[in-house]
Tab-separated table of C-alpha atoms in Angstrom:
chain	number	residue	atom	x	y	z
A	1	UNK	CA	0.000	0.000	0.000
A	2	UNK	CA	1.295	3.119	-0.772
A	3	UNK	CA	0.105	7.206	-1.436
A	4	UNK	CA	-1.359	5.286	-4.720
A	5	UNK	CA	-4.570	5.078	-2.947
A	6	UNK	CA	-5.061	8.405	-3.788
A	7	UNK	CA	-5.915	7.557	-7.261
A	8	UNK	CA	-9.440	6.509	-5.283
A	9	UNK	CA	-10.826	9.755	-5.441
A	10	UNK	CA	-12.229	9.932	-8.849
A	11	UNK	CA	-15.746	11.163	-8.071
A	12	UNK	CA	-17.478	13.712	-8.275
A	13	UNK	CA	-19.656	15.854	-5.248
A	14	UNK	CA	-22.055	15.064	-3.017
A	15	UNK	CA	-25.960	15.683	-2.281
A	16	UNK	CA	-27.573	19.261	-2.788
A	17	UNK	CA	-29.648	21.302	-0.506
A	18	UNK	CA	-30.320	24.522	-1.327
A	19	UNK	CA	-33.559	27.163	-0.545
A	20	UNK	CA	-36.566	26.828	-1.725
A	21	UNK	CA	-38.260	27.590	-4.425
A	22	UNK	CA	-35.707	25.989	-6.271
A	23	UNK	CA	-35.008	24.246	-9.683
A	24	UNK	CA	-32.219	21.560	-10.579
A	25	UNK	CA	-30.690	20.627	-13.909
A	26	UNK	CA	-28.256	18.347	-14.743
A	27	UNK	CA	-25.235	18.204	-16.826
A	28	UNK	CA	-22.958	14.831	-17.757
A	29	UNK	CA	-19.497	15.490	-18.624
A	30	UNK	CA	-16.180	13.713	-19.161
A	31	UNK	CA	-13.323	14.430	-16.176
A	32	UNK	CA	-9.512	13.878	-16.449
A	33	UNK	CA	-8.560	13.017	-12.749
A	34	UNK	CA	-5.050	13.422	-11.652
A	35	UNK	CA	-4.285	11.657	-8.309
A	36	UNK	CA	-1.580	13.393	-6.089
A	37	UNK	CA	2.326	12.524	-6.890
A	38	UNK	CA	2.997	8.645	-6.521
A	39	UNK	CA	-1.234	8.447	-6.468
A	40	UNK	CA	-1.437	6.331	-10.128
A	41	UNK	CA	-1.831	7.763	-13.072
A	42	UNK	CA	-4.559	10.058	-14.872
A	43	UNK	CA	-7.729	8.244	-14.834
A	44	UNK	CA	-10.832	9.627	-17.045
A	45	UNK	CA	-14.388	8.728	-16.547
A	46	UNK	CA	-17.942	10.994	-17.134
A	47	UNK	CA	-19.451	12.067	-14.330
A	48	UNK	CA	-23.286	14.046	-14.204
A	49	UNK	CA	-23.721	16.458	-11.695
A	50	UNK	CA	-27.047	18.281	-10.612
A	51	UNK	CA	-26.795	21.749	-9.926
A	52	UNK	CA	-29.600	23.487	-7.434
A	53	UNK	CA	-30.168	27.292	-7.321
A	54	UNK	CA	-33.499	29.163	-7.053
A	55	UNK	CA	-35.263	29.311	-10.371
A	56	UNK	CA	-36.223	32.957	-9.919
A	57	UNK	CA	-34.251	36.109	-7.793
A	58	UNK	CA	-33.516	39.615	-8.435
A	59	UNK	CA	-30.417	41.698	-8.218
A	60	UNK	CA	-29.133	42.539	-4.761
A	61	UNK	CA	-30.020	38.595	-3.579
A	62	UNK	CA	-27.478	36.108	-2.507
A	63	UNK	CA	-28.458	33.056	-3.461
A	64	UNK	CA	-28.053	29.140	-2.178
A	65	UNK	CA	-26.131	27.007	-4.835
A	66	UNK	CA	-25.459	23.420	-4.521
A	67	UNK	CA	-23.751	20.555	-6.294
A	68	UNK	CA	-24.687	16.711	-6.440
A	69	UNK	CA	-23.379	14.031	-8.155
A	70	UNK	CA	-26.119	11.718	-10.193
A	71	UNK	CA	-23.078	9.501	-11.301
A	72	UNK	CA	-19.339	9.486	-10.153
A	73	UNK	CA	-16.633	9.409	-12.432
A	74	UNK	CA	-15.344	6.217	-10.841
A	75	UNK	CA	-15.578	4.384	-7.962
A	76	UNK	CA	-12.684	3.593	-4.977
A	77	UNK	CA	-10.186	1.416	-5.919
A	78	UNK	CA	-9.510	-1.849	-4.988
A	79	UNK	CA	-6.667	-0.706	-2.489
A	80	UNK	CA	-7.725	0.448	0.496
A	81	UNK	CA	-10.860	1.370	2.151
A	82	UNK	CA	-12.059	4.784	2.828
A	83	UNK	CA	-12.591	5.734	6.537
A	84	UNK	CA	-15.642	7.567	7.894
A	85	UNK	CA	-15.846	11.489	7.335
A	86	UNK	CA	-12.410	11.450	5.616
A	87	UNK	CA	-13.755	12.481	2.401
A	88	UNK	CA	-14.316	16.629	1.533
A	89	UNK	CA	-14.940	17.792	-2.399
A	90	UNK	CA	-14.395	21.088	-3.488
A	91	UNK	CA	-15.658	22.206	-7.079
A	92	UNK	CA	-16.290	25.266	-8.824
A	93	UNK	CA	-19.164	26.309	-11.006
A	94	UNK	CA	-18.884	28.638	-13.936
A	95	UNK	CA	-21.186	31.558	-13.588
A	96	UNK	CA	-22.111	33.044	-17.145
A	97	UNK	CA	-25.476	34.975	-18.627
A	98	UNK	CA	-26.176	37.265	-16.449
A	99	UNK	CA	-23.093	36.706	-13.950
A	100	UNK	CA	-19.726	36.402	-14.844
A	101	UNK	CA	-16.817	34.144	-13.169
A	102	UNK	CA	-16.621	31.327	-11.096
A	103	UNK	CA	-18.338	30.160	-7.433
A	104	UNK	CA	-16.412	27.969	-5.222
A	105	UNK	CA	-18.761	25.364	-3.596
A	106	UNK	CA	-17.527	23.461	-0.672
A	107	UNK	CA	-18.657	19.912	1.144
A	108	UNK	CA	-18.346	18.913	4.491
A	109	UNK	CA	-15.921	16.326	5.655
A	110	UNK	CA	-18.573	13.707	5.978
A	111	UNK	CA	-19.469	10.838	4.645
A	112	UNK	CA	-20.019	6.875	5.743
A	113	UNK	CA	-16.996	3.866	5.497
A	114	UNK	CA	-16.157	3.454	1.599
A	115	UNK	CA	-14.724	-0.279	1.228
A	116	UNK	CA	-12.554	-0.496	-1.612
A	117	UNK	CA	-14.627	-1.078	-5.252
A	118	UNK	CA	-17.616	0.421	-3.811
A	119	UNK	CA	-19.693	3.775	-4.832
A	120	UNK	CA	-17.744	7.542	-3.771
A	121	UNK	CA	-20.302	9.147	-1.459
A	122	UNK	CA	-19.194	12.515	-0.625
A	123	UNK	CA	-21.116	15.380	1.434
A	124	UNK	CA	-23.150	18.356	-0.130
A	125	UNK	CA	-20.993	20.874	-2.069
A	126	UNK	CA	-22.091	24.341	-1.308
A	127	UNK	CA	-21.284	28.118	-1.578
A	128	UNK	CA	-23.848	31.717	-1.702
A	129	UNK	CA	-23.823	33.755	-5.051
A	130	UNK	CA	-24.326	37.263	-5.056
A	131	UNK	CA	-26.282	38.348	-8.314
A	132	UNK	CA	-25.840	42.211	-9.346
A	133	UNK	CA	-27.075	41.858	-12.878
A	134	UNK	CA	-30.728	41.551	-14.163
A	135	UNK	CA	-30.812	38.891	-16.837
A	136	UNK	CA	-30.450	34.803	-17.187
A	137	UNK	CA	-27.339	33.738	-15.061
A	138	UNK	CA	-26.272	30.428	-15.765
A	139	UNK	CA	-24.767	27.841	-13.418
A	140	UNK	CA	-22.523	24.945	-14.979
A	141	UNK	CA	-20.234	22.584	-13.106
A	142	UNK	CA	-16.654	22.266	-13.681
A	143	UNK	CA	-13.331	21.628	-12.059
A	144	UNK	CA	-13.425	19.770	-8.498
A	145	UNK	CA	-10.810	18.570	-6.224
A	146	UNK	CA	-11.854	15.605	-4.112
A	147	UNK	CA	-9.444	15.763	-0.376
A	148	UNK	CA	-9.188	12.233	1.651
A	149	UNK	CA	-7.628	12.701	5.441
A	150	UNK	CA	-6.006	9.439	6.289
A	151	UNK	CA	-4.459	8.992	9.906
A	152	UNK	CA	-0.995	9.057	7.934
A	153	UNK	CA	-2.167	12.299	5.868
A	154	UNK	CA	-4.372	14.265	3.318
A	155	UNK	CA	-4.058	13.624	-0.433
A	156	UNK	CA	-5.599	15.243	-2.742
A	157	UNK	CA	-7.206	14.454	-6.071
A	158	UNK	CA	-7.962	17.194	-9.334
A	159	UNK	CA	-10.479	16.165	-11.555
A	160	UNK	CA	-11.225	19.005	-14.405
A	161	UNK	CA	-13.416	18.881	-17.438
A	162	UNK	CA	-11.898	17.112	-21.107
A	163	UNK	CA	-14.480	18.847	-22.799
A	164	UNK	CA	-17.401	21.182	-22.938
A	165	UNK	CA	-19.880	20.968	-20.174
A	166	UNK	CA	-23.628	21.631	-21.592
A	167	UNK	CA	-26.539	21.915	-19.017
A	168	UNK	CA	-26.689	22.965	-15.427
A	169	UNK	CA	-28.981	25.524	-13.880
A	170	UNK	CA	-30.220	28.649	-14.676
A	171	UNK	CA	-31.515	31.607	-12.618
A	172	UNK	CA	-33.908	34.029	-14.057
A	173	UNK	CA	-32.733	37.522	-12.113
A	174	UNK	CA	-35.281	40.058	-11.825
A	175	UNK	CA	-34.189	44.078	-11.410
A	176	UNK	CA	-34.506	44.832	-7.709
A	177	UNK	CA	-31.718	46.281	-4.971
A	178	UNK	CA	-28.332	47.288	-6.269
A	179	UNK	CA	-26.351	44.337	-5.104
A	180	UNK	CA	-22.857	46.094	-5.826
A	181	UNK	CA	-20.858	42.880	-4.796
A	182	UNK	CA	-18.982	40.724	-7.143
A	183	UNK	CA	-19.888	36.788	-7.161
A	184	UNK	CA	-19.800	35.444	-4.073
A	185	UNK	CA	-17.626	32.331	-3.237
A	186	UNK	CA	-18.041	29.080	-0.953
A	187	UNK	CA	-19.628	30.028	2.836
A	188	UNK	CA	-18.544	26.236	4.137
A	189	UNK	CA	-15.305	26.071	5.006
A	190	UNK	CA	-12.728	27.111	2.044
A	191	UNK	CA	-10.558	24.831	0.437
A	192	UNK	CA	-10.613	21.081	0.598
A	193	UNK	CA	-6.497	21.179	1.564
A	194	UNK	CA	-5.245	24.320	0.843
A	195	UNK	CA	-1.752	23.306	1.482
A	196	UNK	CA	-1.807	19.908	-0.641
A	197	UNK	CA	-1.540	21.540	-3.822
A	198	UNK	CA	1.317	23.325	-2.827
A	199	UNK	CA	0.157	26.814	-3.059
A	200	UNK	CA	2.616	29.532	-0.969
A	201	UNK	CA	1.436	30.193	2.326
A	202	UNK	CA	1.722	33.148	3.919
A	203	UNK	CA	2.957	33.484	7.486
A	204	UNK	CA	0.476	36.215	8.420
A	205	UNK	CA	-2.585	36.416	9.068
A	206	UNK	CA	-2.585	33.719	11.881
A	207	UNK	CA	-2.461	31.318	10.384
A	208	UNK	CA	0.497	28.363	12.185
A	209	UNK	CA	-0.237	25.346	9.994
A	210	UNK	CA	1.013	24.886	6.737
A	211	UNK	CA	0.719	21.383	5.224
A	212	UNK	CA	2.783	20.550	2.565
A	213	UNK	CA	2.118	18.277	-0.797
A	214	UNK	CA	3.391	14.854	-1.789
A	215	UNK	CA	6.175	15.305	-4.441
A	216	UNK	CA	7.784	12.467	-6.092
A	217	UNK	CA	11.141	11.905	-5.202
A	218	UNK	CA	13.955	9.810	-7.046
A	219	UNK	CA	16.610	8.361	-4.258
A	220	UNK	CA	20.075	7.225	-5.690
A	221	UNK	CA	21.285	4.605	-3.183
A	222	UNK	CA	24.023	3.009	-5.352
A	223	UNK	CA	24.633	-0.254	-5.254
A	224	UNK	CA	22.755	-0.895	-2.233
A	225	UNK	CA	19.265	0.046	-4.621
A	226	UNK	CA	19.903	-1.274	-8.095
A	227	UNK	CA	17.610	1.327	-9.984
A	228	UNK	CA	17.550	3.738	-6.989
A	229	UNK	CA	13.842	4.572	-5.972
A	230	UNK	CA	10.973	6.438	-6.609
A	231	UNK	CA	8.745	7.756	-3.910
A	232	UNK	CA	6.282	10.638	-2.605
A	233	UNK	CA	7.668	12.706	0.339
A	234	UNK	CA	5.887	15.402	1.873
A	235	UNK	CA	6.817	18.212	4.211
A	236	UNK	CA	4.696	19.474	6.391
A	237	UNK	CA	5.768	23.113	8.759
A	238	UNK	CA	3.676	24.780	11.833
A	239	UNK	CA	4.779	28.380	13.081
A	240	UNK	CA	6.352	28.290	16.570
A	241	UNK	CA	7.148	32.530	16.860
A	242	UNK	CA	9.715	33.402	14.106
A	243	UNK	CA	10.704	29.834	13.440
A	244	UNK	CA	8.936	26.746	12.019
A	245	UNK	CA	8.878	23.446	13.018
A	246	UNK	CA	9.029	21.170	10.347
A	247	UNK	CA	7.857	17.603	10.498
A	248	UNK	CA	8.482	14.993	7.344
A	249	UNK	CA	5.258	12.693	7.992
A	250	UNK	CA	5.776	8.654	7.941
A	251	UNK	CA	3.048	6.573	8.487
A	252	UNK	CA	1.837	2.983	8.647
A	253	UNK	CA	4.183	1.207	7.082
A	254	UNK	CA	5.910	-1.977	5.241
A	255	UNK	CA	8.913	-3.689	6.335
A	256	UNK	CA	9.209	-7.541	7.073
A	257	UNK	CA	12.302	-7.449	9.303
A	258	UNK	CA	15.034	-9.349	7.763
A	259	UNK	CA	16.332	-10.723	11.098
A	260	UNK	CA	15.423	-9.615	14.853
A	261	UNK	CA	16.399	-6.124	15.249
A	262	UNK	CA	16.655	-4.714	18.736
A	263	UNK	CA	15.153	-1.994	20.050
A	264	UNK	CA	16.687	1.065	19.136
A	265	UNK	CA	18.336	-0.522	15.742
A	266	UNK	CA	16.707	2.067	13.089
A	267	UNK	CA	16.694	5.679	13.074
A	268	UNK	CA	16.119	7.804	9.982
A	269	UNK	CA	16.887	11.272	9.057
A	270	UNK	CA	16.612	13.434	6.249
A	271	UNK	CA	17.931	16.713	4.870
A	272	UNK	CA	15.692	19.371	3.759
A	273	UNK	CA	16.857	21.868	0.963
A	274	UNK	CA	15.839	25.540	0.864
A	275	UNK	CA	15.186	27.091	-1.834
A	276	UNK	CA	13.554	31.013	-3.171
A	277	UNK	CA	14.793	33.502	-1.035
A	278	UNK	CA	16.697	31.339	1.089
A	279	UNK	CA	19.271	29.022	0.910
A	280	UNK	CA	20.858	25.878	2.422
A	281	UNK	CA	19.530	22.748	3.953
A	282	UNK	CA	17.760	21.988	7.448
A	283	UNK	CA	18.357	18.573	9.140
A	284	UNK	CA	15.218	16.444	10.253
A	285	UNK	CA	15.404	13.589	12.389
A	286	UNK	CA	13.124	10.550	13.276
A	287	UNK	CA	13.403	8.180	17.264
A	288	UNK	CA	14.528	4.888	16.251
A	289	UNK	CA	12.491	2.111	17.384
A	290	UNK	CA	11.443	1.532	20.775
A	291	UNK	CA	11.319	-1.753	20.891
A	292	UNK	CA	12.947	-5.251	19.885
A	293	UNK	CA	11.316	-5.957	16.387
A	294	UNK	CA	10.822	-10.083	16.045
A	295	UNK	CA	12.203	-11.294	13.076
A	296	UNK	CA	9.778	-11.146	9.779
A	297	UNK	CA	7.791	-8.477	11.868
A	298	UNK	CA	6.530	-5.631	10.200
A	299	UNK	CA	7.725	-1.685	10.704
A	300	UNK	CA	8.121	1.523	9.760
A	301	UNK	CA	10.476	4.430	9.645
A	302	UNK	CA	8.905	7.373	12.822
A	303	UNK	CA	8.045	10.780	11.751
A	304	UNK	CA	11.527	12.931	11.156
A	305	UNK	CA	11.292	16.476	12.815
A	306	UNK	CA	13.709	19.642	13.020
A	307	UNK	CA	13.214	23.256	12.928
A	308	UNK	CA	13.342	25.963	10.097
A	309	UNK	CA	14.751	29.371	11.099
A	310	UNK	CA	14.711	32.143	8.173
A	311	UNK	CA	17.549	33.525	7.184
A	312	UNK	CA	16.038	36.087	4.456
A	313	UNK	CA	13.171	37.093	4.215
A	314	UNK	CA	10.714	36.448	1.138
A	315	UNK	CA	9.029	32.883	-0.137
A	316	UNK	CA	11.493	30.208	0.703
A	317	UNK	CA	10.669	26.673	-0.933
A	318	UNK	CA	11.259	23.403	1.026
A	319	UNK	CA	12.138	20.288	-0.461
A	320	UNK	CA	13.286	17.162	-0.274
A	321	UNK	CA	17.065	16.146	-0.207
A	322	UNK	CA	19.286	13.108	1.199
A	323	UNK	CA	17.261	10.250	3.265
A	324	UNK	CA	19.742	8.487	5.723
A	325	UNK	CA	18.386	5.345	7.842
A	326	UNK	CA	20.912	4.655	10.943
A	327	UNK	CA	21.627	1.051	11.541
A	328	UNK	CA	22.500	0.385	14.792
A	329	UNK	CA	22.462	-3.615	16.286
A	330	UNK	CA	23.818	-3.411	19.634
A	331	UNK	CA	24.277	-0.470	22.187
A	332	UNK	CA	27.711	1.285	21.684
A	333	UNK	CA	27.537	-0.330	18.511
A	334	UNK	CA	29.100	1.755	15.462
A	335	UNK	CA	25.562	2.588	13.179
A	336	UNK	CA	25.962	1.718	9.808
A	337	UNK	CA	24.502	4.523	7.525
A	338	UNK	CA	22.520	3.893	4.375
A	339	UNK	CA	22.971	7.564	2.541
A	340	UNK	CA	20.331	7.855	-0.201
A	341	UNK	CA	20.259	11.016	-2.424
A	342	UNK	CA	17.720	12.583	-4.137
A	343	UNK	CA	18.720	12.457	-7.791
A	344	UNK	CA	15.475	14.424	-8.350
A	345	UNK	CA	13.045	16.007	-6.025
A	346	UNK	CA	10.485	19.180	-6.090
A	347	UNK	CA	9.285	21.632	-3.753
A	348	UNK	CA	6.697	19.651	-0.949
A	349	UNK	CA	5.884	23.580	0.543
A	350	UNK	CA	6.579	27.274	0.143
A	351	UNK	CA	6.788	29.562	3.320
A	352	UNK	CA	6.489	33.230	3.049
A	353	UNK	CA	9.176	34.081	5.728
A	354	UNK	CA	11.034	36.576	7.694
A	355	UNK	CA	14.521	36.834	8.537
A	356	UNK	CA	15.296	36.096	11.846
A	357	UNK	CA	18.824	36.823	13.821
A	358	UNK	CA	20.771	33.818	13.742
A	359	UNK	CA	18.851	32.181	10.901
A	360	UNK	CA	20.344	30.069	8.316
A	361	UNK	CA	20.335	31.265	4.737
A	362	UNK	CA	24.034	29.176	4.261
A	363	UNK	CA	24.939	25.828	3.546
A	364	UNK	CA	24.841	25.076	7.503
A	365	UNK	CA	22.248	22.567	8.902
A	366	UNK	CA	19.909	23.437	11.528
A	367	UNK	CA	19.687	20.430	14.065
A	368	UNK	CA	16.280	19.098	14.102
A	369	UNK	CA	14.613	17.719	17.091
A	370	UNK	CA	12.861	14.078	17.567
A	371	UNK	CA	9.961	13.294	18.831
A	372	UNK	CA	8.850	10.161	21.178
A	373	UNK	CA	6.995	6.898	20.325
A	374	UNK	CA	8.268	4.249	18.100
A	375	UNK	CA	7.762	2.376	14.827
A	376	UNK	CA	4.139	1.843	13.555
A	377	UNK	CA	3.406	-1.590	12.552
A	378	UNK	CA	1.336	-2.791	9.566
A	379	UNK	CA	1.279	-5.094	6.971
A	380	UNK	CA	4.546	-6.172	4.781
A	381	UNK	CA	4.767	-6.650	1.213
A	382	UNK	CA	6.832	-8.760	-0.857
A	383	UNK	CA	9.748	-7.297	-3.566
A	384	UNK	CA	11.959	-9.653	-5.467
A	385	UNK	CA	12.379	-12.152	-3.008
A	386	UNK	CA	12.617	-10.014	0.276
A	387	UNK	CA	10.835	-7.645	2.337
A	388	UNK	CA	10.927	-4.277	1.797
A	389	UNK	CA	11.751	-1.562	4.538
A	390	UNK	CA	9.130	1.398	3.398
A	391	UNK	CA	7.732	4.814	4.793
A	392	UNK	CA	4.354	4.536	3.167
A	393	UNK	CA	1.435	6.935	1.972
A	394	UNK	CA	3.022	10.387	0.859
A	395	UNK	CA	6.346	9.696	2.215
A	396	UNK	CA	9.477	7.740	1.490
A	397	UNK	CA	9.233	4.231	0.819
A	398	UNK	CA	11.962	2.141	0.302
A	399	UNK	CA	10.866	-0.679	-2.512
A	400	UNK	CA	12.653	-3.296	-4.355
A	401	UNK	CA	16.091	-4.417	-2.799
A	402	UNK	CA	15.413	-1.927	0.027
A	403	UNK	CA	17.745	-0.907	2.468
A	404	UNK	CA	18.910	-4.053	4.013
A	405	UNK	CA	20.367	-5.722	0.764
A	406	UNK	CA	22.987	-4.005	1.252
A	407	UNK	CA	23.771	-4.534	5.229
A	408	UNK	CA	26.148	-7.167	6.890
A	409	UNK	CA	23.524	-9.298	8.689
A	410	UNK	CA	26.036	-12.103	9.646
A	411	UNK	CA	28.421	-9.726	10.635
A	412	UNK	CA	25.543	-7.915	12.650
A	413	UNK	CA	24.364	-11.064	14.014
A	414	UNK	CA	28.049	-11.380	15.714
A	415	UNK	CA	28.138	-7.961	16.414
A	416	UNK	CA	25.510	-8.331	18.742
């Protein structure tokens, strides 16, 4: 299982309510849906979507719009099932005739279990228009973005039209009250994952989290990974005063243990490259395990953590850099470092910063700090005759040969 679970999301938006009097049309279109980075690839389907507005208003009115999908573009996949109220669409509806631009209608993060195969069901889509123009104004779906919040993150899927869009609803606006405003967007809540899609984010305006998106990631381990590997990473950052602390997200994931490994006997960490107005690279660091892992168990690599202090001020980009996993089989033992680089990365989050005394903006690391708990254990998964040690689900996951083709185990075994 990996962040290709994603790919899932391939519906469309959820059950309208809007005022009354009201009128619905329909409109069936074909979607392009792009899962997040290591998600799958593109997937198209047709999807028809009922749009619900008042049939009749007049100018100076803001108006209840809604969106509900008649037929989903696809259903979930066969790879994992969805959990309860994980699932929250976006989509936006092109506003024409009398209107002109686009309304951003937004569902609730609700919805029941989803087991894998079976029918998306996502929550009502909703947003308030304001009409300022006498005249037809015409309502037809469009672009959506369909967010699923996992316990090991949020991924999000784009789904956009291939083609024209014909039907939807129409609103008949009478002259009345100069409205004055422009088109109004979504009342529910704003974007899906406004962070996911790696849009900057600004550190005003109070906001302290900024989540960061799943970028694909190309490790060159030489000869310990014939082929290297290729694997989502994401970087996520919260504000703590002038700094941020920045946290590269594991989560449940595959490793059958090659032999027993005692406690303590993996730690990972992971260097993360600045970029934009700032330069140089902050180190992030995971707890090794906690406890004794039996042999043929499975594990996974803990959550690496370190903090960001700005250097320059401007929009600083984060990404990705060199993954190291610390093997270490007895206590006072000398670890034996796997060094993976990244032959090819991309920006997981952009910061809007300020300088701060003391900040980096050179090629110096910044320590980063760990946190407690140990390894998560899930399920393992077989790759060319061994088990593979992987950080799963939009972040690093180590397939194929893995780490441990590489490592001494007879001389460990002694060793210990």
């Amino acid at each position: 299982m990996s962040a290709a679970v994603v790919a899932l999301l391939l519906g469309g938006a959820g059950i309208a309510i809007t005022a009354s009097p009201a009128q619905a049309a329909e409109a069936t279109f074909k979607v392009k849906c792009v899962p997040p980075a290591g998600g799958g690839d593109p997937v198209e389907g047709e999807t028809t979507a009922k749009i619900t507005a008042p049939a009749t208003a007049k100018v100076g009115d803001e108006v209840d719009v809604a969106w509900e999908t008649v037929k989903p573009a696809s259903n979930n996949t066969d790879l994992m099932d969805i959990p309860k109220d994980a699932v929250q669409p976006t989509g936006w509806i092109t506003v024409g005739g009398g209107g002109a631009g686009e309304l951003k209608v937004v569902g609730e993060k609700k919805n029941p279990p989803i087991p894998k195969k079976a029918p998306m069901v996502m929550s009502t889509m909703k947003g308030k228009l304001k009409l300022t123009k006498a005249g037809k104004v015409t309502l037809t779906p469009g672009k959506y973005d369909v967010a699923v919040t996992f316990s090991f993150g949020t991924f999000v899927t784009k789904c956009a039209p291939t083609g024209e869009v014909k039907g939807g609803a129409t609103i008949d606006v009478s002259a009345g009250t100069s409205g004055g405003a422009t088109n109004g967007g979504a009342t529910n809540g704003g974007a899906a994952n406004g962070g996911a899609d790696g849009g900057t984010t600004a550190g005003g305006g109070g906001q302290t989290d900024f989540p960061g998106k799943p970028v694909e990631v190309a490790f060159d381990c030489g000869p310990v990974v014939p082929g290297g590997i290729k694997t989502p990473v994401t970087i996520n950052a919260k504000k703590n005063g002038g700094s941020y602390d920045l946290t590269v997200k594991t989560a449940k994931g595959a490793m059958a243990a090659p032999m027993a490994l005692p406690a303590g006997a993996l730690k990972p960490s992971m260097n993360v490259k600045l970029g934009g107005a700032d330069s140089g690279t902050v180190k992030v660091s995971g707890p090794a395990n906690a406890d004794p892992i039996p042999d043929k168990a499975p594990v996974s690599l803990s959550d690496m953590t370190g903090t960001y202090k700005p250097g320059k001020t401007g929009k600083v980009t984060l990404s990705p850099d060199q993954l190291t996993i610390d093997v270490t089989m007895a206590p006072g033992a000398t670890p034996i470092n796997v060094p993976c680089k990244a032959a090819s990365s991309g920006v997981s989050l952009e910061l809007d910063t300020t300088a701060q005394a003391g900040g980096s903006g050179s090629s110096t690391s910044t320590t980063g700090s760990t946190t407690s708990g140990g390894l998560a254990e899930t399920g393992a998964e077989d790759e060319g005759g061994i088990k593979a040690l992987a950080l799963v689900a939009g972040t690093v996951i180590l397939l194929g040969g893995a780490v441990f083709t590489f490592t001494p185990w007879r001389r460990l075994r002694g060793t210990r």
